[in-house]
GROMACS .gro file of C-alpha atoms in nm:
model
  445
    1UNK     CA    1  17.139  -8.994  23.148
    2UNK     CA    2  17.123  -9.156  23.491
    3UNK     CA    3  16.919  -9.475  23.500
    4UNK     CA    4  16.833  -9.720  23.776
    5UNK     CA    5  16.735 -10.072  23.675
    6UNK     CA    6  16.569 -10.283  23.942
    7UNK     CA    7  16.626 -10.654  23.886
    8UNK     CA    8  16.940 -10.823  23.750
    9UNK     CA    9  16.777 -11.117  23.581
   10UNK     CA   10  16.767 -11.167  23.209
   11UNK     CA   11  16.580 -10.849  23.115
   12UNK     CA   12  16.732 -10.624  23.380
   13UNK     CA   13  17.094 -10.717  23.321
   14UNK     CA   14  17.069 -10.700  22.942
   15UNK     CA   15  16.887 -10.365  22.961
   16UNK     CA   16  17.133 -10.219  23.210
   17UNK     CA   17  17.434 -10.332  23.011
   18UNK     CA   18  17.299 -10.198  22.681
   19UNK     CA   19  17.198  -9.861  22.826
   20UNK     CA   20  17.545  -9.826  22.981
   21UNK     CA   21  17.704  -9.922  22.649
   22UNK     CA   22  17.554  -9.601  22.507
   23UNK     CA   23  17.722  -9.386  22.772
   24UNK     CA   24  17.443  -9.369  23.029
   25UNK     CA   25  17.525  -9.404  23.398
   26UNK     CA   26  17.336  -9.715  23.504
   27UNK     CA   27  17.294  -9.875  23.844
   28UNK     CA   28  17.144 -10.223  23.852
   29UNK     CA   29  16.981 -10.300  24.186
   30UNK     CA   30  16.889 -10.639  24.324
   31UNK     CA   31  16.791 -10.771  24.669
   32UNK     CA   32  17.008 -11.080  24.614
   33UNK     CA   33  17.338 -10.988  24.781
   34UNK     CA   34  17.524 -11.288  24.641
   35UNK     CA   35  17.417 -11.204  24.287
   36UNK     CA   36  17.534 -10.844  24.326
   37UNK     CA   37  17.869 -10.950  24.470
   38UNK     CA   38  17.916 -11.197  24.188
   39UNK     CA   39  17.839 -10.930  23.931
   40UNK     CA   40  18.095 -10.699  24.089
   41UNK     CA   41  18.343 -10.984  24.056
   42UNK     CA   42  18.256 -11.045  23.693
   43UNK     CA   43  18.037 -11.353  23.748
   44UNK     CA   44  17.708 -11.330  23.558
   45UNK     CA   45  17.394 -11.517  23.665
   46UNK     CA   46  17.293 -11.604  23.308
   47UNK     CA   47  17.453 -11.708  22.981
   48UNK     CA   48  17.384 -11.476  22.690
   49UNK     CA   49  17.620 -11.434  22.393
   50UNK     CA   50  17.800 -11.098  22.408
   51UNK     CA   51  17.664 -10.999  22.748
   52UNK     CA   52  17.963 -11.081  22.966
   53UNK     CA   53  18.221 -10.866  22.783
   54UNK     CA   54  17.974 -10.575  22.770
   55UNK     CA   55  17.907 -10.598  23.144
   56UNK     CA   56  18.275 -10.629  23.235
   57UNK     CA   57  18.379 -10.339  23.013
   58UNK     CA   58  18.116 -10.095  23.132
   59UNK     CA   59  18.158 -10.189  23.497
   60UNK     CA   60  18.532 -10.131  23.465
   61UNK     CA   61  18.478  -9.796  23.294
   62UNK     CA   62  18.226  -9.685  23.557
   63UNK     CA   63  17.917  -9.664  23.336
   64UNK     CA   64  17.757  -9.971  23.498
   65UNK     CA   65  17.731 -10.029  23.871
   66UNK     CA   66  17.562 -10.283  24.095
   67UNK     CA   67  17.395 -10.232  24.430
   68UNK     CA   68  17.150 -10.378  24.681
   69UNK     CA   69  17.052 -10.030  24.803
   70UNK     CA   70  16.766  -9.889  24.594
   71UNK     CA   71  16.730  -9.579  24.812
   72UNK     CA   72  17.092  -9.485  24.753
   73UNK     CA   73  17.072  -9.561  24.381
   74UNK     CA   74  16.772  -9.328  24.351
   75UNK     CA   75  16.971  -9.026  24.471
   76UNK     CA   76  17.132  -8.976  24.130
   77UNK     CA   77  16.851  -9.089  23.902
   78UNK     CA   78  16.496  -9.007  23.804
   79UNK     CA   79  16.439  -9.297  23.563
   80UNK     CA   80  16.355  -9.624  23.737
   81UNK     CA   81  16.318  -9.933  23.520
   82UNK     CA   82  16.135 -10.221  23.687
   83UNK     CA   83  16.266 -10.549  23.547
   84UNK     CA   84  16.185 -10.798  23.821
   85UNK     CA   85  16.026 -11.137  23.773
   86UNK     CA   86  15.655 -11.196  23.725
   87UNK     CA   87  15.633 -11.572  23.787
   88UNK     CA   88  15.309 -11.751  23.698
   89UNK     CA   89  15.071 -11.827  23.979
   90UNK     CA   90  14.892 -12.160  24.015
   91UNK     CA   91  14.602 -12.028  23.809
   92UNK     CA   92  14.833 -11.902  23.531
   93UNK     CA   93  14.813 -11.534  23.624
   94UNK     CA   94  15.131 -11.324  23.643
   95UNK     CA   95  15.237 -11.268  24.004
   96UNK     CA   96  15.292 -10.895  24.050
   97UNK     CA   97  15.420 -10.902  24.408
   98UNK     CA   98  15.777 -10.817  24.309
   99UNK     CA   99  15.669 -10.539  24.073
  100UNK     CA  100  15.445 -10.378  24.333
  101UNK     CA  101  15.708 -10.424  24.605
  102UNK     CA  102  15.954 -10.223  24.395
  103UNK     CA  103  15.687  -9.959  24.327
  104UNK     CA  104  15.625  -9.931  24.700
  105UNK     CA  105  15.996  -9.886  24.771
  106UNK     CA  106  16.026  -9.619  24.503
  107UNK     CA  107  15.724  -9.439  24.649
  108UNK     CA  108  15.888  -9.435  24.991
  109UNK     CA  109  16.198  -9.260  24.859
  110UNK     CA  110  16.112  -9.058  24.548
  111UNK     CA  111  16.148  -8.682  24.595
  112UNK     CA  112  16.152  -8.525  24.246
  113UNK     CA  113  15.975  -8.583  23.918
  114UNK     CA  114  16.050  -8.937  23.808
  115UNK     CA  115  15.959  -9.186  23.541
  116UNK     CA  116  15.882  -9.540  23.652
  117UNK     CA  117  15.916  -9.780  23.362
  118UNK     CA  118  15.748 -10.121  23.359
  119UNK     CA  119  15.983 -10.336  23.151
  120UNK     CA  120  15.875 -10.663  23.309
  121UNK     CA  121  15.609 -10.844  23.113
  122UNK     CA  122  15.291 -10.756  23.301
  123UNK     CA  123  14.915 -10.791  23.243
  124UNK     CA  124  14.698 -10.510  23.116
  125UNK     CA  125  14.623 -10.273  23.403
  126UNK     CA  126  14.951 -10.324  23.590
  127UNK     CA  127  15.065  -9.965  23.532
  128UNK     CA  128  14.750  -9.848  23.709
  129UNK     CA  129  14.838 -10.067  24.008
  130UNK     CA  130  15.195  -9.937  24.010
  131UNK     CA  131  15.066  -9.580  23.989
  132UNK     CA  132  14.825  -9.634  24.279
  133UNK     CA  133  15.097  -9.796  24.491
  134UNK     CA  134  15.333  -9.503  24.431
  135UNK     CA  135  15.062  -9.251  24.503
  136UNK     CA  136  14.973  -9.411  24.838
  137UNK     CA  137  15.335  -9.416  24.957
  138UNK     CA  138  15.395  -9.056  24.853
  139UNK     CA  139  15.078  -8.942  25.029
  140UNK     CA  140  15.191  -9.114  25.349
  141UNK     CA  141  15.490  -8.879  25.345
  142UNK     CA  142  15.269  -8.571  25.297
  143UNK     CA  143  15.451  -8.483  24.976
  144UNK     CA  144  15.337  -8.376  24.633
  145UNK     CA  145  15.574  -8.545  24.390
  146UNK     CA  146  15.493  -8.565  24.021
  147UNK     CA  147  15.567  -8.890  23.837
  148UNK     CA  148  15.473  -9.089  23.530
  149UNK     CA  149  15.437  -9.462  23.489
  150UNK     CA  150  15.544  -9.585  23.146
  151UNK     CA  151  15.503  -9.926  22.985
  152UNK     CA  152  15.811 -10.021  22.784
  153UNK     CA  153  15.793 -10.396  22.718
  154UNK     CA  154  16.102 -10.587  22.613
  155UNK     CA  155  16.121 -10.792  22.294
  156UNK     CA  156  16.443 -10.985  22.352
  157UNK     CA  157  16.516 -11.331  22.213
  158UNK     CA  158  16.736 -11.537  22.440
  159UNK     CA  159  17.055 -11.608  22.248
  160UNK     CA  160  17.026 -11.282  22.051
  161UNK     CA  161  16.926 -11.035  22.323
  162UNK     CA  162  17.218 -10.795  22.277
  163UNK     CA  163  17.147 -10.749  21.906
  164UNK     CA  164  16.776 -10.721  21.975
  165UNK     CA  165  16.833 -10.443  22.227
  166UNK     CA  166  17.102 -10.257  22.037
  167UNK     CA  167  16.926 -10.286  21.700
  168UNK     CA  168  16.555 -10.311  21.785
  169UNK     CA  169  16.281 -10.362  21.529
  170UNK     CA  170  16.069 -10.126  21.737
  171UNK     CA  171  16.057  -9.965  22.079
  172UNK     CA  172  15.709  -9.965  22.229
  173UNK     CA  173  15.636  -9.675  22.464
  174UNK     CA  174  15.307  -9.666  22.649
  175UNK     CA  175  15.275  -9.326  22.817
  176UNK     CA  176  15.018  -9.064  22.914
  177UNK     CA  177  15.227  -8.746  22.919
  178UNK     CA  178  15.441  -8.567  22.664
  179UNK     CA  179  15.699  -8.510  22.934
  180UNK     CA  180  15.751  -8.883  22.983
  181UNK     CA  181  15.749  -8.949  22.608
  182UNK     CA  182  16.017  -8.683  22.558
  183UNK     CA  183  16.243  -8.843  22.818
  184UNK     CA  184  16.195  -9.190  22.672
  185UNK     CA  185  16.273  -9.061  22.322
  186UNK     CA  186  16.598  -8.919  22.453
  187UNK     CA  187  16.685  -9.244  22.633
  188UNK     CA  188  16.630  -9.454  22.321
  189UNK     CA  189  16.769  -9.206  22.066
  190UNK     CA  190  17.106  -9.388  22.035
  191UNK     CA  191  16.919  -9.707  21.939
  192UNK     CA  192  16.720  -9.535  21.662
  193UNK     CA  193  16.987  -9.362  21.457
  194UNK     CA  194  16.884  -9.497  21.115
  195UNK     CA  195  16.511  -9.433  21.163
  196UNK     CA  196  16.264  -9.350  21.437
  197UNK     CA  197  16.184  -9.684  21.595
  198UNK     CA  198  15.966  -9.555  21.876
  199UNK     CA  199  15.599  -9.644  21.858
  200UNK     CA  200  15.404  -9.441  22.112
  201UNK     CA  201  15.066  -9.559  22.234
  202UNK     CA  202  14.850  -9.580  22.544
  203UNK     CA  203  14.986  -9.758  22.850
  204UNK     CA  204  14.736 -10.045  22.834
  205UNK     CA  205  14.793 -10.074  22.459
  206UNK     CA  206  15.165 -10.128  22.523
  207UNK     CA  207  15.098 -10.386  22.793
  208UNK     CA  208  14.872 -10.579  22.558
  209UNK     CA  209  15.115 -10.553  22.267
  210UNK     CA  210  15.376 -10.759  22.450
  211UNK     CA  211  15.134 -11.040  22.533
  212UNK     CA  212  14.981 -11.036  22.186
  213UNK     CA  213  15.322 -11.057  22.017
  214UNK     CA  214  15.443 -11.355  22.218
  215UNK     CA  215  15.110 -11.533  22.195
  216UNK     CA  216  15.101 -11.492  21.817
  217UNK     CA  217  15.450 -11.641  21.782
  218UNK     CA  218  15.352 -11.928  22.011
  219UNK     CA  219  15.044 -11.979  21.794
  220UNK     CA  220  15.257 -12.017  21.481
  221UNK     CA  221  15.469 -12.282  21.655
  222UNK     CA  222  15.172 -12.481  21.783
  223UNK     CA  223  14.999 -12.457  21.446
  224UNK     CA  224  15.304 -12.591  21.264
  225UNK     CA  225  15.345 -12.872  21.514
  226UNK     CA  226  14.984 -12.970  21.459
  227UNK     CA  227  15.034 -12.969  21.082
  228UNK     CA  228  15.352 -13.177  21.127
  229UNK     CA  229  15.164 -13.438  21.327
  230UNK     CA  230  14.896 -13.457  21.060
  231UNK     CA  231  15.161 -13.485  20.788
  232UNK     CA  232  15.315 -13.777  20.973
  233UNK     CA  233  14.979 -13.956  20.972
  234UNK     CA  234  14.929 -13.891  20.600
  235UNK     CA  235  15.282 -13.973  20.483
  236UNK     CA  236  15.355 -13.611  20.388
  237UNK     CA  237  15.698 -13.447  20.416
  238UNK     CA  238  15.630 -13.153  20.645
  239UNK     CA  239  15.955 -12.979  20.543
  240UNK     CA  240  15.827 -12.946  20.189
  241UNK     CA  241  15.502 -12.809  20.328
  242UNK     CA  242  15.694 -12.564  20.545
  243UNK     CA  243  15.896 -12.445  20.245
  244UNK     CA  244  15.583 -12.408  20.039
  245UNK     CA  245  15.389 -12.199  20.289
  246UNK     CA  246  15.691 -12.003  20.411
  247UNK     CA  247  15.756 -11.870  20.063
  248UNK     CA  248  15.433 -11.674  20.097
  249UNK     CA  249  15.540 -11.327  20.213
  250UNK     CA  250  15.226 -11.304  20.425
  251UNK     CA  251  15.345 -11.604  20.629
  252UNK     CA  252  15.725 -11.611  20.612
  253UNK     CA  253  15.961 -11.879  20.744
  254UNK     CA  254  16.002 -11.765  21.104
  255UNK     CA  255  15.842 -11.976  21.376
  256UNK     CA  256  15.709 -12.246  21.141
  257UNK     CA  257  15.968 -12.514  21.216
  258UNK     CA  258  15.806 -12.829  21.356
  259UNK     CA  259  15.948 -12.964  21.677
  260UNK     CA  260  15.861 -13.075  22.028
  261UNK     CA  261  15.713 -12.755  22.167
  262UNK     CA  262  15.811 -12.409  22.281
  263UNK     CA  263  15.964 -12.337  22.621
  264UNK     CA  264  16.164 -12.072  22.804
  265UNK     CA  265  16.066 -11.793  23.036
  266UNK     CA  266  15.831 -11.606  22.801
  267UNK     CA  267  15.598 -11.797  22.571
  268UNK     CA  268  15.458 -12.052  22.819
  269UNK     CA  269  15.411 -11.792  23.092
  270UNK     CA  270  15.269 -11.524  22.865
  271UNK     CA  271  15.017 -11.752  22.693
  272UNK     CA  272  14.896 -11.874  23.033
  273UNK     CA  273  14.871 -11.517  23.162
  274UNK     CA  274  14.673 -11.398  22.860
  275UNK     CA  275  14.437 -11.694  22.899
  276UNK     CA  276  14.383 -11.595  23.263
  277UNK     CA  277  14.331 -11.231  23.166
  278UNK     CA  278  14.073 -11.340  22.909
  279UNK     CA  279  13.884 -11.552  23.160
  280UNK     CA  280  13.888 -11.269  23.414
  281UNK     CA  281  13.736 -11.046  23.147
  282UNK     CA  282  13.459 -11.303  23.088
  283UNK     CA  283  13.602 -11.393  22.746
  284UNK     CA  284  13.659 -11.748  22.624
  285UNK     CA  285  14.011 -11.764  22.467
  286UNK     CA  286  13.958 -12.066  22.243
  287UNK     CA  287  14.261 -12.011  22.018
  288UNK     CA  288  14.498 -11.937  22.305
  289UNK     CA  289  14.379 -12.242  22.497
  290UNK     CA  290  14.433 -12.459  22.189
  291UNK     CA  291  14.786 -12.319  22.150
  292UNK     CA  292  14.873 -12.417  22.506
  293UNK     CA  293  14.706 -12.757  22.482
  294UNK     CA  294  14.892 -12.843  22.161
  295UNK     CA  295  15.221 -12.733  22.313
  296UNK     CA  296  15.173 -12.947  22.622
  297UNK     CA  297  15.096 -13.249  22.404
  298UNK     CA  298  15.388 -13.175  22.174
  299UNK     CA  299  15.636 -13.191  22.462
  300UNK     CA  300  15.542 -13.556  22.506
  301UNK     CA  301  15.590 -13.641  22.138
  302UNK     CA  302  15.955 -13.747  22.162
  303UNK     CA  303  15.877 -13.981  22.450
  304UNK     CA  304  15.586 -14.126  22.254
  305UNK     CA  305  15.820 -14.199  21.962
  306UNK     CA  306  16.062 -14.377  22.193
  307UNK     CA  307  15.800 -14.607  22.346
  308UNK     CA  308  15.651 -14.675  22.001
  309UNK     CA  309  15.992 -14.818  21.914
  310UNK     CA  310  16.098 -14.984  22.241
  311UNK     CA  311  15.779 -15.037  22.440
  312UNK     CA  312  15.660 -14.879  22.764
  313UNK     CA  313  15.911 -15.059  22.989
  314UNK     CA  314  16.252 -14.899  22.928
  315UNK     CA  315  16.433 -15.062  23.220
  316UNK     CA  316  16.707 -15.218  23.008
  317UNK     CA  317  16.760 -14.920  22.779
  318UNK     CA  318  17.001 -14.626  22.781
  319UNK     CA  319  16.943 -14.313  22.577
  320UNK     CA  320  17.179 -14.033  22.483
  321UNK     CA  321  17.034 -13.682  22.473
  322UNK     CA  322  17.187 -13.392  22.286
  323UNK     CA  323  17.060 -13.053  22.400
  324UNK     CA  324  16.899 -12.958  22.732
  325UNK     CA  325  16.828 -12.583  22.710
  326UNK     CA  326  16.492 -12.484  22.568
  327UNK     CA  327  16.667 -12.341  22.260
  328UNK     CA  328  17.022 -12.286  22.133
  329UNK     CA  329  17.220 -11.985  22.255
  330UNK     CA  330  17.105 -11.996  22.615
  331UNK     CA  331  17.141 -12.203  22.931
  332UNK     CA  332  16.774 -12.148  23.019
  333UNK     CA  333  16.590 -12.472  23.093
  334UNK     CA  334  16.264 -12.323  23.212
  335UNK     CA  335  15.975 -12.513  23.050
  336UNK     CA  336  16.230 -12.698  22.832
  337UNK     CA  337  16.109 -13.001  22.637
  338UNK     CA  338  16.416 -13.191  22.757
  339UNK     CA  339  16.286 -13.177  23.114
  340UNK     CA  340  15.957 -13.341  23.018
  341UNK     CA  341  16.138 -13.602  22.811
  342UNK     CA  342  16.399 -13.698  23.072
  343UNK     CA  343  16.145 -13.718  23.353
  344UNK     CA  344  15.926 -13.951  23.147
  345UNK     CA  345  16.215 -14.168  23.029
  346UNK     CA  346  16.346 -14.218  23.381
  347UNK     CA  347  15.995 -14.285  23.512
  348UNK     CA  348  15.975 -14.562  23.249
  349UNK     CA  349  16.301 -14.712  23.378
  350UNK     CA  350  16.553 -14.575  23.128
  351UNK     CA  351  16.906 -14.455  23.196
  352UNK     CA  352  17.013 -14.125  23.045
  353UNK     CA  353  17.341 -13.979  22.922
  354UNK     CA  354  17.298 -13.611  22.842
  355UNK     CA  355  17.504 -13.326  22.705
  356UNK     CA  356  17.450 -12.955  22.640
  357UNK     CA  357  17.716 -12.697  22.547
  358UNK     CA  358  17.615 -12.446  22.817
  359UNK     CA  359  17.321 -12.572  23.024
  360UNK     CA  360  17.493 -12.841  23.232
  361UNK     CA  361  17.496 -12.637  23.553
  362UNK     CA  362  17.129 -12.553  23.507
  363UNK     CA  363  17.053 -12.921  23.452
  364UNK     CA  364  17.206 -13.004  23.791
  365UNK     CA  365  16.956 -12.763  23.948
  366UNK     CA  366  16.660 -12.870  23.735
  367UNK     CA  367  16.653 -13.244  23.806
  368UNK     CA  368  16.614 -13.423  24.142
  369UNK     CA  369  16.934 -13.518  24.320
  370UNK     CA  370  16.838 -13.886  24.325
  371UNK     CA  371  16.846 -13.894  23.943
  372UNK     CA  372  17.219 -13.832  23.965
  373UNK     CA  373  17.280 -14.022  24.288
  374UNK     CA  374  17.127 -14.342  24.150
  375UNK     CA  375  17.305 -14.306  23.815
  376UNK     CA  376  16.979 -14.275  23.619
  377UNK     CA  377  17.099 -13.944  23.475
  378UNK     CA  378  17.461 -13.872  23.391
  379UNK     CA  379  17.581 -13.545  23.241
  380UNK     CA  380  17.875 -13.601  23.010
  381UNK     CA  381  18.171 -13.376  22.932
  382UNK     CA  382  18.142 -13.409  22.555
  383UNK     CA  383  17.860 -13.469  22.310
  384UNK     CA  384  18.005 -13.798  22.191
  385UNK     CA  385  18.044 -13.922  22.549
  386UNK     CA  386  17.663 -13.913  22.564
  387UNK     CA  387  17.650 -14.184  22.293
  388UNK     CA  388  17.855 -14.462  22.454
  389UNK     CA  389  17.658 -14.788  22.430
  390UNK     CA  390  17.323 -14.611  22.400
  391UNK     CA  391  17.020 -14.771  22.240
  392UNK     CA  392  16.929 -14.443  22.070
  393UNK     CA  393  17.029 -14.079  22.052
  394UNK     CA  394  16.759 -13.816  22.097
  395UNK     CA  395  16.826 -13.471  21.951
  396UNK     CA  396  16.633 -13.211  22.150
  397UNK     CA  397  16.807 -12.874  22.102
  398UNK     CA  398  16.972 -12.794  21.768
  399UNK     CA  399  17.296 -12.633  21.876
  400UNK     CA  400  17.512 -12.567  21.570
  401UNK     CA  401  17.774 -12.820  21.676
  402UNK     CA  402  17.510 -13.095  21.649
  403UNK     CA  403  17.413 -13.017  21.291
  404UNK     CA  404  17.685 -13.206  21.106
  405UNK     CA  405  17.809 -13.475  21.345
  406UNK     CA  406  18.057 -13.751  21.268
  407UNK     CA  407  17.820 -14.035  21.178
  408UNK     CA  408  18.102 -14.286  21.151
  409UNK     CA  409  18.210 -14.209  21.506
  410UNK     CA  410  17.852 -14.224  21.624
  411UNK     CA  411  17.811 -14.574  21.476
  412UNK     CA  412  18.116 -14.697  21.666
  413UNK     CA  413  17.991 -14.556  21.996
  414UNK     CA  414  17.623 -14.646  21.986
  415UNK     CA  415  17.482 -14.990  22.067
  416UNK     CA  416  17.184 -14.937  21.838
  417UNK     CA  417  17.212 -14.692  21.550
  418UNK     CA  418  16.882 -14.510  21.604
  419UNK     CA  419  16.831 -14.133  21.621
  420UNK     CA  420  16.513 -13.950  21.718
  421UNK     CA  421  16.437 -13.583  21.673
  422UNK     CA  422  16.120 -13.380  21.680
  423UNK     CA  423  16.022 -13.494  21.331
  424UNK     CA  424  16.164 -13.836  21.254
  425UNK     CA  425  16.335 -14.157  21.356
  426UNK     CA  426  16.658 -14.221  21.168
  427UNK     CA  427  16.880 -14.524  21.122
  428UNK     CA  428  17.249 -14.435  21.114
  429UNK     CA  429  17.307 -14.706  20.856
  430UNK     CA  430  17.125 -14.485  20.606
  431UNK     CA  431  17.297 -14.160  20.701
  432UNK     CA  432  17.620 -14.031  20.551
  433UNK     CA  433  17.639 -13.656  20.498
  434UNK     CA  434  17.302 -13.540  20.621
  435UNK     CA  435  17.269 -13.223  20.823
  436UNK     CA  436  17.046 -13.198  21.128
  437UNK     CA  437  16.881 -12.870  21.042
  438UNK     CA  438  16.607 -12.879  21.300
  439UNK     CA  439  16.561 -13.054  21.630
  440UNK     CA  440  16.276 -13.121  21.862
  441UNK     CA  441  16.203 -12.759  21.951
  442UNK     CA  442  16.001 -12.489  21.783
  443UNK     CA  443  16.264 -12.282  21.608
  444UNK     CA  444  16.326 -11.904  21.633
  445UNK     CA  445  16.205 -11.873  21.995
   0.00000   0.00000   0.00000
């Protein structure tokens, strides 16, 4: 099948690569000329395990192509997957300007029956807006072109996106016509060989399913963080509590790891957007608002632990930070707890040494230049370099290489032998063979 994917960000590039891996002819289109040229030269804009070799292989074999020319890409395709960004507005709503801009461009050039697929995470009712935009552009050309707008939300975990796409739990298809459903079944057939994974529903149902899924997972994280904070007050070991409740098959162990809050490109944005949708519908989203409020407070918890130990003036202190991305397996620092922590530490006068296995380049973009220029923030080449003469180490993101560190080496490097994570404060003098299982973030994001 011939497929055009508009947008080469996280969702678009992963989707395009995986569809091409199954033998489809895929063209990924983006308005960013530099990004397209880099992709043609084998330089990917994101880090995702397994993505680079898949992109390079399929581009070399001709199954995957990159272009800035949507009109040209449309000549050989009648499936157009919209995977552009929907950044949050100031009021928390999802900004649909890029989605509707793509719809307008498709409407200007479509000539035969086509399926327009909303894969971007969009609010309920977006498909109607896309449909209306297409219809207006087609009418301006005095043509009668049949088309369907389908909602096909993505459910990709950063760090495991390739597996999630290639071996999905489910494929949600929101469509109004059997013709569109038939085409989508054919497109996803290679991903459903062991069983039929397609769940077909109404378009608005599919749009809501995506938001409901992410918001429920965010709710589990915020709930567990609230329980963890209460356990700390009561002298209760929250890990025993987590084990006890997770053994209940109705609850399970996923997303109940206490930490310092969820981040990334999905959960924060989607919870905010669903809150805004609720308010617009004259509905008071008390649970969703509590989820967001708890998460915002949780991101300050590590800083609170530091000042409880050292006081509010950190001018004479240096801290080493392990982990900058919002979770392991990605370089994404959007809404990362590390950003909140570092900004607060530096505002309190502290100096920071920081290390992350893959997010160092993103960190250079994320923080103000003067942090680096003044020496308040220094990114080290190795995890142990971030511990030289520090007053404490703060574990933020639990990359595997941080789980069983060399405590003897750490003692030699650190000025004070104190470690903070999302749950506890540790003294290295009491640590020998412990394993850092969890860090400051909500696990399984």
